[in-house]
Amino acid sequence: MMQHHEGHTTAQKFFTSENAASYDSVARYATFGQDSAWKRKIVEAVCDRGSILELACGTGILSKMLVQSGRSVVGLDLTFDYLLASRNKIDVRVSQGTAEALPYREGQFDAIVSSYLAKYVDVEFVVKECLRVLRPGGIVVFHDFTYPEGGGMRKLWKFYFSILRLCGFFAPSWKTVFNHLDSYIENSRWVLKTEQALHQYRFSNVSVQYLTAGTAAIIIAEKP
Ligand SMILES: C[S@@+](CC[C@H](N)C(=O)[O-])C[C@H]1O[C@@H](n2cnc3c(N)ncnc32)[C@H](O)[C@@H]1O
């Protein structure tokens, strides 16, 4: 049976009605535009697939890019106010819920994508659910931040987050995120756990690609 994961509590503290309206700007500027570049990679990975489920669709940034590339998209997210924000951007069918228990029938989707979800969930439940709702040959794409390797890069990364913490004084609705996101990323083992879960549930062609000096990663795998 699914337990309450501590990532839910963190996600509920991080993503609120107060910061939903400013999320898109923060995602763009706080990543120096890398957010769009990473999402373009996700869009490329599913460019030959028809029906896409986006987990943790949030305010709909990726949903919009997928729709513009000709895909048919269904979204799911935990946070009601983020889903509301997505409605102002793009007309896709969205549901509120957790990615660990999907309200969809077996074999419904050609691909499942997510951006910044993996570190907040029990990824084994998510992968199990993806296996169920994907059709054979369907692919799953997980993207999230990672803690970079190497002393120099880590120093730079920590310096960046110290600046972000200062920004929190001027953006109170983001203070909790800016204060705690770095330790959350540093302590997350989402890449390893996701790879393990994908192998456990017999996904094939599992590939891991690190991006932007190891500050993010994309994992792609195929349902046999
Ligand atoms: C940083 S935002 C990313 C939103 C969107 N994916 C993007 O890239 O712009 C993280 C999102 O994950 C959602 N989330 C966190 N835990 C979740 C879960 N267990 N199931 C579904 N969504 C979740 C949050 O509600 C939030 O919208």
Short mmCIF file of C-alpha atoms and ligand atoms in Angstrom, two decimals:
data_model
loop_
_atom_site.label_atom_id
_atom_site.label_comp_id
_atom_site.label_asym_id
_atom_site.label_seq_id
_atom_site.Cartn_x
_atom_site.Cartn_y
_atom_site.Cartn_z
CA MET A 1 0.00 0.00 0.00
CA MET A 2 1.18 3.54 -0.76
CA GLN A 3 2.53 5.43 2.28
CA HIS A 4 2.40 9.23 2.62
CA HIS A 5 5.76 10.31 1.17
CA GLU A 6 7.62 13.19 2.85
CA GLY A 7 8.01 14.70 -0.64
CA HIS A 8 4.27 15.50 -0.61
CA THR A 9 4.71 17.66 2.48
CA THR A 10 7.67 19.43 0.88
CA ALA A 11 5.79 19.98 -2.39
CA GLN A 12 2.83 21.41 -0.46
CA LYS A 13 5.14 23.86 1.35
CA PHE A 14 7.01 24.79 -1.84
CA PHE A 15 4.15 25.21 -4.34
CA THR A 16 1.38 27.42 -3.04
CA SER A 17 -1.45 29.72 -4.07
CA GLU A 18 0.91 32.64 -3.27
CA ASN A 19 3.62 31.66 -5.78
CA ALA A 20 1.58 30.05 -8.60
CA ALA A 21 1.28 33.31 -10.56
CA SER A 22 5.03 34.02 -10.51
CA TYR A 23 6.19 30.42 -11.12
CA ASP A 24 6.85 30.80 -14.87
CA SER A 25 9.14 33.83 -14.40
CA VAL A 26 11.03 32.16 -11.55
CA ALA A 27 11.52 28.96 -13.59
CA ARG A 28 12.84 30.98 -16.52
CA TYR A 29 15.09 33.51 -14.78
CA ALA A 30 16.35 31.41 -11.85
CA THR A 31 17.62 28.77 -14.31
CA PHE A 32 19.07 31.40 -16.70
CA GLY A 33 16.81 30.05 -19.46
CA GLN A 34 17.97 26.46 -18.99
CA ASP A 35 14.43 25.43 -18.02
CA SER A 36 13.27 26.02 -21.62
CA ALA A 37 16.31 24.21 -23.05
CA TRP A 38 15.70 21.19 -20.80
CA LYS A 39 12.01 21.12 -21.67
CA ARG A 40 12.86 21.27 -25.39
CA LYS A 41 14.83 18.05 -24.89
CA ILE A 42 11.75 16.42 -23.39
CA VAL A 43 9.65 17.58 -26.35
CA GLU A 44 12.27 16.13 -28.75
CA ALA A 45 12.23 12.81 -26.91
CA VAL A 46 8.49 12.36 -27.51
CA CYS A 47 8.28 13.99 -30.96
CA ASP A 48 7.08 10.76 -32.62
CA ARG A 49 4.43 9.97 -29.97
CA GLY A 50 0.74 10.89 -30.13
CA SER A 51 -0.89 10.92 -26.70
CA ILE A 52 1.18 12.25 -23.81
CA LEU A 53 0.55 12.25 -20.06
CA GLU A 54 2.42 15.01 -18.26
CA LEU A 55 2.94 14.28 -14.56
CA ALA A 56 3.40 17.34 -12.30
CA CYS A 57 2.28 19.55 -15.19
CA GLY A 58 2.21 22.56 -12.84
CA THR A 59 1.38 25.83 -14.60
CA GLY A 60 1.47 24.17 -18.03
CA ILE A 61 4.78 25.41 -19.47
CA LEU A 62 5.72 22.00 -20.89
CA SER A 63 2.10 21.13 -21.76
CA LYS A 64 1.98 24.21 -23.98
CA MET A 65 5.25 23.28 -25.73
CA LEU A 66 3.98 19.74 -26.31
CA VAL A 67 0.65 20.92 -27.71
CA GLN A 68 2.45 23.39 -29.98
CA SER A 69 4.54 20.49 -31.30
CA GLY A 70 1.35 18.66 -32.30
CA ARG A 71 1.03 16.25 -29.35
CA SER A 72 -2.21 15.52 -27.52
CA VAL A 73 -1.67 16.16 -23.79
CA VAL A 74 -3.34 15.23 -20.51
CA GLY A 75 -1.92 16.74 -17.29
CA LEU A 76 -1.87 15.79 -13.63
CA ASP A 77 -0.58 17.75 -10.64
CA LEU A 78 -0.84 17.82 -6.87
CA THR A 79 -1.33 21.59 -6.55
CA PHE A 80 -4.74 23.04 -7.39
CA ASP A 81 -3.53 26.65 -7.80
CA TYR A 82 -0.83 25.57 -10.25
CA LEU A 83 -3.44 23.73 -12.31
CA LEU A 84 -5.61 26.86 -12.24
CA ALA A 85 -2.66 28.86 -13.61
CA SER A 86 -2.27 26.30 -16.40
CA ARG A 87 -5.88 26.90 -17.47
CA ASN A 88 -4.99 30.50 -18.37
CA LYS A 89 -2.25 29.26 -20.66
CA ILE A 90 -3.44 26.17 -22.46
CA ASP A 91 -6.65 24.19 -22.87
CA VAL A 92 -5.64 20.65 -21.90
CA ARG A 93 -7.53 18.18 -19.70
CA VAL A 94 -5.96 18.29 -16.23
CA SER A 95 -6.62 16.42 -12.98
CA GLN A 96 -5.51 17.04 -9.42
CA GLY A 97 -3.81 14.03 -7.85
CA THR A 98 -0.56 12.31 -7.09
CA ALA A 99 1.69 10.72 -9.68
CA GLU A 100 1.97 7.66 -7.45
CA ALA A 101 -1.67 6.62 -8.05
CA LEU A 102 -2.80 7.55 -11.55
CA PRO A 103 -6.50 7.98 -12.36
CA TYR A 104 -6.14 6.52 -15.88
CA ARG A 105 -6.87 3.17 -17.47
CA GLU A 106 -4.31 0.59 -18.66
CA GLY A 107 -2.33 1.22 -21.83
CA GLN A 108 -3.77 4.67 -22.49
CA PHE A 109 -0.67 6.74 -23.35
CA ASP A 110 2.17 6.68 -25.91
CA ALA A 111 4.49 8.61 -23.58
CA ILE A 112 4.65 9.96 -20.03
CA VAL A 113 6.82 12.98 -19.20
CA SER A 114 7.68 14.91 -16.07
CA SER A 115 9.82 17.89 -15.19
CA TYR A 116 10.90 18.48 -11.55
CA LEU A 117 8.71 15.70 -10.12
CA ALA A 118 11.07 12.80 -9.39
CA LYS A 119 12.68 14.21 -6.24
CA TYR A 120 9.26 14.72 -4.55
CA VAL A 121 7.86 11.21 -4.99
CA ASP A 122 8.31 7.57 -4.16
CA VAL A 123 9.55 6.94 -7.67
CA GLU A 124 8.98 3.18 -7.44
CA PHE A 125 5.20 3.78 -7.22
CA VAL A 126 5.38 6.27 -10.09
CA VAL A 127 7.29 3.88 -12.35
CA LYS A 128 4.85 1.06 -11.51
CA GLU A 129 1.93 3.30 -12.44
CA CYS A 130 3.67 4.44 -15.64
CA LEU A 131 4.10 0.81 -16.65
CA ARG A 132 0.36 0.29 -16.18
CA VAL A 133 -0.94 3.30 -18.13
CA LEU A 134 1.62 3.20 -20.98
CA ARG A 135 0.97 1.12 -24.04
CA PRO A 136 3.63 -1.43 -25.10
CA GLY A 137 6.51 0.44 -26.76
CA GLY A 138 5.57 3.63 -24.90
CA ILE A 139 8.27 5.76 -23.32
CA VAL A 140 8.70 7.52 -20.02
CA VAL A 141 10.82 10.67 -19.54
CA PHE A 142 11.89 11.96 -16.12
CA HIS A 143 13.68 15.31 -15.80
CA ASP A 144 14.85 17.01 -12.61
CA PHE A 145 17.68 18.93 -10.96
CA THR A 146 20.80 17.07 -9.81
CA TYR A 147 23.68 17.87 -7.46
CA PRO A 148 26.69 18.39 -9.74
CA GLU A 149 29.92 16.39 -9.42
CA GLY A 150 33.32 17.96 -8.88
CA GLY A 151 34.60 20.44 -6.28
CA GLY A 152 34.66 23.52 -8.52
CA MET A 153 31.17 23.03 -9.88
CA ARG A 154 29.79 22.30 -6.40
CA LYS A 155 31.31 25.53 -5.04
CA LEU A 156 29.70 27.49 -7.88
CA TRP A 157 26.37 25.70 -7.31
CA LYS A 158 26.41 26.50 -3.58
CA PHE A 159 27.33 30.13 -4.30
CA TYR A 160 24.38 30.37 -6.71
CA PHE A 161 22.00 29.09 -4.02
CA SER A 162 23.39 31.56 -1.48
CA ILE A 163 22.43 34.35 -3.91
CA LEU A 164 19.01 32.73 -4.40
CA ARG A 165 18.52 32.73 -0.60
CA LEU A 166 19.13 36.49 -0.59
CA CYS A 167 16.54 36.89 -3.37
CA GLY A 168 14.05 35.27 -0.99
CA PHE A 169 14.03 38.48 1.09
CA PHE A 170 12.56 40.33 -1.89
CA ALA A 171 10.19 37.53 -2.97
CA PRO A 172 8.51 36.28 0.23
CA SER A 173 6.31 33.72 -1.56
CA TRP A 174 9.52 31.98 -2.77
CA LYS A 175 11.47 32.22 0.48
CA THR A 176 10.82 28.61 1.58
CA VAL A 177 11.82 27.24 -1.84
CA PHE A 178 14.94 29.40 -2.10
CA ASN A 179 16.02 28.45 1.44
CA HIS A 180 15.58 24.69 1.11
CA LEU A 181 15.74 23.63 -2.55
CA ASP A 182 19.53 23.16 -2.52
CA SER A 183 19.58 20.71 0.40
CA TYR A 184 16.58 18.92 -1.09
CA ILE A 185 18.42 18.42 -4.39
CA GLU A 186 21.68 17.52 -2.63
CA ASN A 187 20.02 14.80 -0.57
CA SER A 188 17.86 13.42 -3.37
CA ARG A 189 18.84 10.09 -4.90
CA TRP A 190 16.20 10.35 -7.61
CA VAL A 191 18.46 9.37 -10.55
CA LEU A 192 19.65 6.16 -8.90
CA LYS A 193 16.20 5.30 -7.52
CA THR A 194 14.50 5.94 -10.88
CA GLU A 195 17.04 3.80 -12.75
CA GLN A 196 16.59 1.01 -10.20
CA ALA A 197 12.79 1.16 -10.42
CA LEU A 198 12.85 1.18 -14.24
CA HIS A 199 15.02 -1.97 -14.26
CA GLN A 200 12.86 -3.58 -11.55
CA TYR A 201 9.73 -3.09 -13.69
CA ARG A 202 11.55 -4.39 -16.80
CA PHE A 203 11.68 -1.13 -18.77
CA SER A 204 14.22 -1.36 -21.61
CA ASN A 205 16.67 1.08 -23.28
CA VAL A 206 17.10 3.01 -20.03
CA SER A 207 19.29 6.06 -20.71
CA VAL A 208 20.50 8.80 -18.37
CA GLN A 209 21.73 12.11 -19.76
CA TYR A 210 23.26 14.79 -17.52
CA LEU A 211 22.71 18.39 -18.63
CA THR A 212 24.22 21.84 -18.02
CA ALA A 213 27.37 20.78 -16.13
CA GLY A 214 25.52 18.09 -14.21
CA THR A 215 22.91 20.41 -12.67
CA ALA A 216 20.01 18.42 -14.17
CA ALA A 217 19.35 15.04 -15.75
CA ILE A 218 16.90 13.36 -18.09
CA ILE A 219 16.12 9.66 -17.89
CA ILE A 220 14.33 7.99 -20.79
CA ALA A 221 13.10 4.38 -20.88
CA GLU A 222 10.76 2.22 -22.95
CA LYS A 223 7.99 -0.15 -21.92
CA PRO A 224 8.67 -3.49 -23.65
C1 LIG B 1 8.81 22.85 -9.77
S1 LIG B 1 7.13 22.52 -10.12
C2 LIG B 1 7.27 21.98 -11.81
C3 LIG B 1 6.04 22.22 -12.64
C4 LIG B 1 6.19 21.82 -14.09
N1 LIG B 1 6.48 20.42 -14.21
C5 LIG B 1 7.28 22.61 -14.75
O1 LIG B 1 8.31 22.03 -15.09
O2 LIG B 1 7.12 23.81 -14.94
C6 LIG B 1 6.87 20.98 -9.31
C7 LIG B 1 5.46 20.49 -9.49
O3 LIG B 1 5.40 19.15 -9.00
C8 LIG B 1 4.12 18.98 -8.46
N2 LIG B 1 4.14 17.77 -7.63
C9 LIG B 1 4.91 17.53 -6.55
N3 LIG B 1 4.65 16.31 -6.05
C10 LIG B 1 3.70 15.75 -6.86
C11 LIG B 1 3.03 14.50 -6.88
N4 LIG B 1 3.25 13.56 -5.94
N5 LIG B 1 2.14 14.25 -7.86
C12 LIG B 1 1.87 15.20 -8.80
N6 LIG B 1 2.46 16.41 -8.82
C13 LIG B 1 3.37 16.69 -7.86
C14 LIG B 1 3.89 20.26 -7.69
O4 LIG B 1 2.53 20.47 -7.39
C15 LIG B 1 4.43 21.29 -8.70
O5 LIG B 1 3.44 21.75 -9.58
#
